[in-house]
Amino acid sequence: MIAGYGMHGLCDEALGTFDAMTRAGCNPDGITCIAILSACSHAGRVSEGRSFFDRMVIEYGITRCMEHYSCLVDLLGRAGLVREAIELIECMPTKPNACVWGALLNSCRICGGTVVAEDTVAQVLGLEGQASGNYMLLSNLYAACGRWEDSARVRVMTKTKGLKKTPGQSWIEMQNKFYAFSAAGTLPPGAEGVYVVLEDLYQQMASDKSAPDDQLGCHQ
């Protein structure tokens, strides 16, 4: 329940459920704490997340693991507090893993910090040298900042290393049937009408003077 509320940005409900759980005498474990920190991150509740990060140790005696640090780094990064996220990593009692560095790298994508991103990628690749997603994240960050040559250089690097990114995929249910859509994939049979709807939406956006994000592509 707590994790579900958190994923949908319902932080108050997640915190309320947690309080009800503890009042009923059910003590939280490390997984529960991850769910709370994640809920605070998705809702941008920095003060609550920081407070709980301390409470989990002081009140519940839970030892922090990499996932807890990763959640707080993500929380700080989403709020634009990248410097504080870096300081948190530097103060960790153990060497951060790729999960923690990845959270910081994602923060750079949100805030556009290419200098920090470059240093972070070096750390991540030292731990996960074959993870193509890290290269793609840096490439997209360069592109968002207009550094097209650097973006292309990183993508060429992934091809040279023979790395491939698993295409993202989403599913929808319509009239008791499931349809799968993947990046750069083909549409399922009979779904060509999707492009008709997309074109209609695009025309409506154009008439409303809504500027599309050119960094996000819709590929046939």
mmCIF file of C-alpha atoms in Angstrom:
data_model
loop_
_atom_site.group_PDB
_atom_site.id
_atom_site.type_symbol
_atom_site.label_atom_id
_atom_site.label_comp_id
_atom_site.label_asym_id
_atom_site.label_seq_id
_atom_site.Cartn_x
_atom_site.Cartn_y
_atom_site.Cartn_z
ATOM 1 C CA MET A 1 0.000 0.000 0.000
ATOM 2 C CA ILE A 2 2.743 2.442 0.963
ATOM 3 C CA ALA A 3 4.739 1.706 -2.187
ATOM 4 C CA GLY A 4 1.620 2.012 -4.350
ATOM 5 C CA TYR A 5 0.718 5.391 -2.894
ATOM 6 C CA GLY A 6 4.284 6.555 -3.373
ATOM 7 C CA MET A 7 4.454 5.550 -7.028
ATOM 8 C CA HIS A 8 1.368 7.658 -7.728
ATOM 9 C CA GLY A 9 2.664 10.729 -5.905
ATOM 10 C CA LEU A 10 0.309 10.312 -2.942
ATOM 11 C CA CYS A 11 2.884 11.024 -0.275
ATOM 12 C CA ASP A 12 0.418 12.068 2.437
ATOM 13 C CA GLU A 13 -1.449 8.790 2.046
ATOM 14 C CA ALA A 14 1.821 6.844 2.145
ATOM 15 C CA LEU A 15 2.937 8.614 5.318
ATOM 16 C CA GLY A 16 -0.513 8.195 6.862
ATOM 17 C CA THR A 17 -0.498 4.469 6.158
ATOM 18 C CA PHE A 18 2.968 4.195 7.659
ATOM 19 C CA ASP A 19 1.837 5.982 10.833
ATOM 20 C CA ALA A 20 -1.225 3.732 11.105
ATOM 21 C CA MET A 21 0.995 0.683 10.683
ATOM 22 C CA THR A 22 3.384 1.717 13.446
ATOM 23 C CA ARG A 23 0.532 2.688 15.795
ATOM 24 C CA ALA A 24 -0.846 -0.816 15.312
ATOM 25 C CA GLY A 25 2.436 -2.187 16.611
ATOM 26 C CA CYS A 26 3.881 -3.299 13.277
ATOM 27 C CA ASN A 27 7.505 -2.234 13.104
ATOM 28 C CA PRO A 28 8.895 -1.207 9.695
ATOM 29 C CA ASP A 29 11.790 -2.937 8.015
ATOM 30 C CA GLY A 30 14.318 -1.683 5.502
ATOM 31 C CA ILE A 31 11.984 -2.291 2.554
ATOM 32 C CA THR A 32 9.237 -0.220 4.161
ATOM 33 C CA CYS A 33 11.690 2.627 4.648
ATOM 34 C CA ILE A 34 12.665 2.476 0.981
ATOM 35 C CA ALA A 35 8.979 2.835 0.072
ATOM 36 C CA ILE A 36 8.612 5.915 2.297
ATOM 37 C CA LEU A 37 11.756 7.579 0.959
ATOM 38 C CA SER A 38 10.649 6.825 -2.596
ATOM 39 C CA ALA A 39 7.219 8.322 -1.888
ATOM 40 C CA CYS A 40 8.848 11.513 -0.603
ATOM 41 C CA SER A 41 11.058 11.601 -3.696
ATOM 42 C CA HIS A 42 8.182 11.269 -6.158
ATOM 43 C CA ALA A 43 6.245 14.021 -4.380
ATOM 44 C CA GLY A 44 9.209 16.360 -3.906
ATOM 45 C CA ARG A 45 8.853 16.295 -0.117
ATOM 46 C CA VAL A 46 12.438 17.098 0.792
ATOM 47 C CA SER A 47 11.983 17.954 4.475
ATOM 48 C CA GLU A 48 9.901 14.841 5.170
ATOM 49 C CA GLY A 49 12.396 12.649 3.325
ATOM 50 C CA ARG A 50 15.368 14.056 5.211
ATOM 51 C CA SER A 51 13.557 13.683 8.517
ATOM 52 C CA PHE A 52 12.602 10.085 7.832
ATOM 53 C CA PHE A 53 16.142 9.259 6.718
ATOM 54 C CA ASP A 54 17.227 10.099 10.276
ATOM 55 C CA ARG A 55 14.179 8.605 12.003
ATOM 56 C CA MET A 56 14.637 5.195 10.438
ATOM 57 C CA VAL A 57 17.893 4.852 12.348
ATOM 58 C CA ILE A 58 17.057 6.694 15.571
ATOM 59 C CA GLU A 59 13.484 5.479 16.126
ATOM 60 C CA TYR A 60 13.419 2.113 14.376
ATOM 61 C CA GLY A 61 17.040 0.988 14.586
ATOM 62 C CA ILE A 62 17.276 0.205 10.872
ATOM 63 C CA THR A 63 20.708 0.127 9.283
ATOM 64 C CA ARG A 64 20.826 2.169 6.094
ATOM 65 C CA CYS A 65 21.695 0.304 2.917
ATOM 66 C CA MET A 66 22.624 1.482 -0.576
ATOM 67 C CA GLU A 67 18.977 1.665 -1.613
ATOM 68 C CA HIS A 68 18.178 4.100 1.205
ATOM 69 C CA TYR A 69 21.034 6.379 0.184
ATOM 70 C CA SER A 70 20.001 6.072 -3.448
ATOM 71 C CA CYS A 71 16.461 7.191 -2.596
ATOM 72 C CA LEU A 72 17.672 10.250 -0.705
ATOM 73 C CA VAL A 73 20.122 11.159 -3.474
ATOM 74 C CA ASP A 74 17.227 10.892 -5.922
ATOM 75 C CA LEU A 75 15.037 13.039 -3.668
ATOM 76 C CA LEU A 76 17.655 15.778 -3.386
ATOM 77 C CA GLY A 77 18.468 15.631 -7.086
ATOM 78 C CA ARG A 78 14.844 15.916 -8.189
ATOM 79 C CA ALA A 79 14.574 19.023 -6.015
ATOM 80 C CA GLY A 80 17.611 20.564 -7.712
ATOM 81 C CA LEU A 81 19.825 20.083 -4.658
ATOM 82 C CA VAL A 82 22.586 18.324 -6.581
ATOM 83 C CA ARG A 83 25.381 19.741 -4.431
ATOM 84 C CA GLU A 84 23.732 18.362 -1.295
ATOM 85 C CA ALA A 85 23.285 15.015 -3.029
ATOM 86 C CA ILE A 86 27.012 14.944 -3.795
ATOM 87 C CA GLU A 87 27.851 15.810 -0.186
ATOM 88 C CA LEU A 88 25.632 12.960 0.997
ATOM 89 C CA ILE A 89 27.493 10.522 -1.242
ATOM 90 C CA GLU A 90 30.842 11.808 -0.020
ATOM 91 C CA CYS A 91 29.772 11.212 3.599
ATOM 92 C CA MET A 92 28.546 7.650 3.079
ATOM 93 C CA PRO A 93 30.187 5.140 5.450
ATOM 94 C CA THR A 94 30.764 2.705 2.588
ATOM 95 C CA LYS A 95 31.757 3.117 -1.036
ATOM 96 C CA PRO A 96 28.664 3.980 -3.121
ATOM 97 C CA ASN A 97 27.541 1.458 -5.697
ATOM 98 C CA ALA A 98 26.201 1.980 -9.212
ATOM 99 C CA CYS A 99 22.660 2.414 -7.881
ATOM 100 C CA VAL A 100 23.664 5.499 -5.879
ATOM 101 C CA TRP A 101 25.754 6.985 -8.694
ATOM 102 C CA GLY A 102 22.911 6.281 -11.119
ATOM 103 C CA ALA A 103 20.517 8.299 -8.953
ATOM 104 C CA LEU A 104 22.950 11.225 -9.074
ATOM 105 C CA LEU A 105 23.324 10.858 -12.834
ATOM 106 C CA ASN A 106 19.564 11.016 -13.244
ATOM 107 C CA SER A 107 19.581 14.195 -11.151
ATOM 108 C CA CYS A 108 22.042 15.703 -13.617
ATOM 109 C CA ARG A 109 19.621 14.886 -16.430
ATOM 110 C CA ILE A 110 16.837 16.730 -14.634
ATOM 111 C CA CYS A 111 18.947 19.757 -13.703
ATOM 112 C CA GLY A 112 21.215 19.824 -16.761
ATOM 113 C CA GLY A 113 24.522 19.527 -14.929
ATOM 114 C CA THR A 114 26.888 18.150 -17.573
ATOM 115 C CA VAL A 115 30.089 18.660 -15.565
ATOM 116 C CA VAL A 116 28.793 16.648 -12.625
ATOM 117 C CA ALA A 117 27.297 14.133 -15.052
ATOM 118 C CA GLU A 118 30.648 13.495 -16.715
ATOM 119 C CA ASP A 119 32.304 12.784 -13.369
ATOM 120 C CA THR A 120 29.372 10.631 -12.302
ATOM 121 C CA VAL A 121 29.415 8.597 -15.497
ATOM 122 C CA ALA A 122 33.074 7.820 -14.903
ATOM 123 C CA GLN A 123 32.142 6.429 -11.491
ATOM 124 C CA VAL A 124 29.183 4.448 -12.833
ATOM 125 C CA LEU A 125 31.094 2.958 -15.741
ATOM 126 C CA GLY A 126 33.809 1.848 -13.356
ATOM 127 C CA LEU A 127 31.152 -0.296 -11.678
ATOM 128 C CA GLU A 128 28.864 -1.095 -14.613
ATOM 129 C CA GLY A 129 30.993 -0.685 -17.705
ATOM 130 C CA GLN A 130 28.616 -2.688 -19.877
ATOM 131 C CA ALA A 131 25.396 -0.882 -18.908
ATOM 132 C CA SER A 132 24.354 0.921 -22.090
ATOM 133 C CA GLY A 133 21.674 2.938 -20.308
ATOM 134 C CA ASN A 134 24.322 5.030 -18.565
ATOM 135 C CA TYR A 135 25.859 5.998 -21.902
ATOM 136 C CA MET A 136 22.437 6.855 -23.319
ATOM 137 C CA LEU A 137 21.627 9.020 -20.325
ATOM 138 C CA LEU A 138 24.823 11.027 -20.801
ATOM 139 C CA SER A 139 24.231 11.281 -24.553
ATOM 140 C CA ASN A 140 20.707 12.605 -24.012
ATOM 141 C CA LEU A 141 21.993 15.066 -21.432
ATOM 142 C CA TYR A 142 24.526 16.428 -23.918
ATOM 143 C CA ALA A 143 21.773 16.729 -26.529
ATOM 144 C CA ALA A 144 19.492 18.607 -24.141
ATOM 145 C CA CYS A 145 22.317 21.120 -23.574
ATOM 146 C CA GLY A 146 22.960 21.521 -27.304
ATOM 147 C CA ARG A 147 26.293 19.683 -27.209
ATOM 148 C CA TRP A 148 25.496 17.608 -30.282
ATOM 149 C CA GLU A 149 29.052 16.529 -31.083
ATOM 150 C CA ASP A 150 29.525 15.160 -27.568
ATOM 151 C CA SER A 151 26.149 13.436 -27.767
ATOM 152 C CA ALA A 152 27.102 11.768 -31.049
ATOM 153 C CA ARG A 153 30.527 10.815 -29.674
ATOM 154 C CA VAL A 154 28.964 8.949 -26.747
ATOM 155 C CA ARG A 155 26.548 7.103 -29.027
ATOM 156 C CA VAL A 156 29.392 6.068 -31.324
ATOM 157 C CA MET A 157 31.226 4.829 -28.245
ATOM 158 C CA THR A 158 28.327 2.535 -27.347
ATOM 159 C CA LYS A 159 28.332 1.052 -30.845
ATOM 160 C CA THR A 160 32.098 0.590 -30.783
ATOM 161 C CA LYS A 161 31.801 -1.284 -27.497
ATOM 162 C CA GLY A 162 28.974 -3.385 -28.921
ATOM 163 C CA LEU A 163 26.511 -2.227 -26.265
ATOM 164 C CA LYS A 164 22.794 -2.307 -26.935
ATOM 165 C CA LYS A 165 19.992 -0.735 -24.933
ATOM 166 C CA THR A 166 16.886 -2.801 -24.366
ATOM 167 C CA PRO A 167 14.029 -0.806 -25.959
ATOM 168 C CA GLY A 168 11.476 0.611 -23.557
ATOM 169 C CA GLN A 169 8.048 -0.980 -23.748
ATOM 170 C CA SER A 170 4.592 -0.061 -22.518
ATOM 171 C CA TRP A 171 1.316 -1.968 -22.453
ATOM 172 C CA ILE A 172 -2.295 -0.835 -22.635
ATOM 173 C CA GLU A 173 -5.548 -2.746 -22.341
ATOM 174 C CA MET A 174 -8.432 -1.937 -24.650
ATOM 175 C CA GLN A 175 -11.651 -3.926 -24.913
ATOM 176 C CA ASN A 176 -10.123 -6.866 -23.029
ATOM 177 C CA LYS A 177 -7.112 -6.981 -25.351
ATOM 178 C CA PHE A 178 -3.527 -6.041 -24.540
ATOM 179 C CA TYR A 179 -1.333 -4.044 -26.910
ATOM 180 C CA ALA A 180 2.423 -3.604 -26.571
ATOM 181 C CA PHE A 181 4.325 -0.575 -27.838
ATOM 182 C CA SER A 182 8.104 -0.414 -27.912
ATOM 183 C CA ALA A 183 10.562 2.327 -28.815
ATOM 184 C CA ALA A 184 11.446 2.156 -32.522
ATOM 185 C CA GLY A 185 9.184 -0.866 -32.797
ATOM 186 C CA THR A 186 6.273 -1.671 -35.082
ATOM 187 C CA LEU A 187 2.638 -1.245 -34.215
ATOM 188 C CA PRO A 188 0.495 -4.320 -33.597
ATOM 189 C CA PRO A 189 -1.892 -5.283 -36.426
ATOM 190 C CA GLY A 190 -4.860 -2.948 -36.768
ATOM 191 C CA ALA A 191 -3.333 -0.205 -34.618
ATOM 192 C CA GLU A 192 -2.464 2.189 -37.457
ATOM 193 C CA GLY A 193 -5.183 4.492 -36.178
ATOM 194 C CA VAL A 194 -2.817 5.474 -33.384
ATOM 195 C CA TYR A 195 -0.972 7.729 -35.805
ATOM 196 C CA VAL A 196 -4.231 9.362 -36.840
ATOM 197 C CA VAL A 197 -4.896 10.263 -33.218
ATOM 198 C CA LEU A 198 -1.303 11.438 -32.702
ATOM 199 C CA GLU A 199 -1.520 13.679 -35.757
ATOM 200 C CA ASP A 200 -4.792 15.128 -34.490
ATOM 201 C CA LEU A 201 -3.220 15.818 -31.091
ATOM 202 C CA TYR A 202 -0.207 17.414 -32.759
ATOM 203 C CA GLN A 203 -2.452 19.724 -34.786
ATOM 204 C CA GLN A 204 -4.349 20.727 -31.649
ATOM 205 C CA MET A 205 -1.069 21.472 -29.877
ATOM 206 C CA ALA A 206 0.101 23.534 -32.830
ATOM 207 C CA SER A 207 -3.116 25.553 -32.858
ATOM 208 C CA ASP A 208 -2.702 26.192 -29.121
ATOM 209 C CA LYS A 209 0.916 27.249 -29.733
ATOM 210 C CA SER A 210 2.189 24.422 -27.535
ATOM 211 C CA ALA A 211 5.817 23.676 -28.397
ATOM 212 C CA PRO A 212 6.684 19.965 -28.500
ATOM 213 C CA ASP A 213 9.910 18.709 -26.931
ATOM 214 C CA ASP A 214 12.159 17.823 -29.851
ATOM 215 C CA GLN A 215 14.289 15.615 -27.577
ATOM 216 C CA LEU A 216 11.433 13.125 -27.352
ATOM 217 C CA GLY A 217 10.792 11.204 -30.533
ATOM 218 C CA CYS A 218 7.853 9.248 -31.831
ATOM 219 C CA HIS A 219 9.175 6.691 -34.298
ATOM 220 C CA GLN A 220 7.137 4.631 -36.690
#
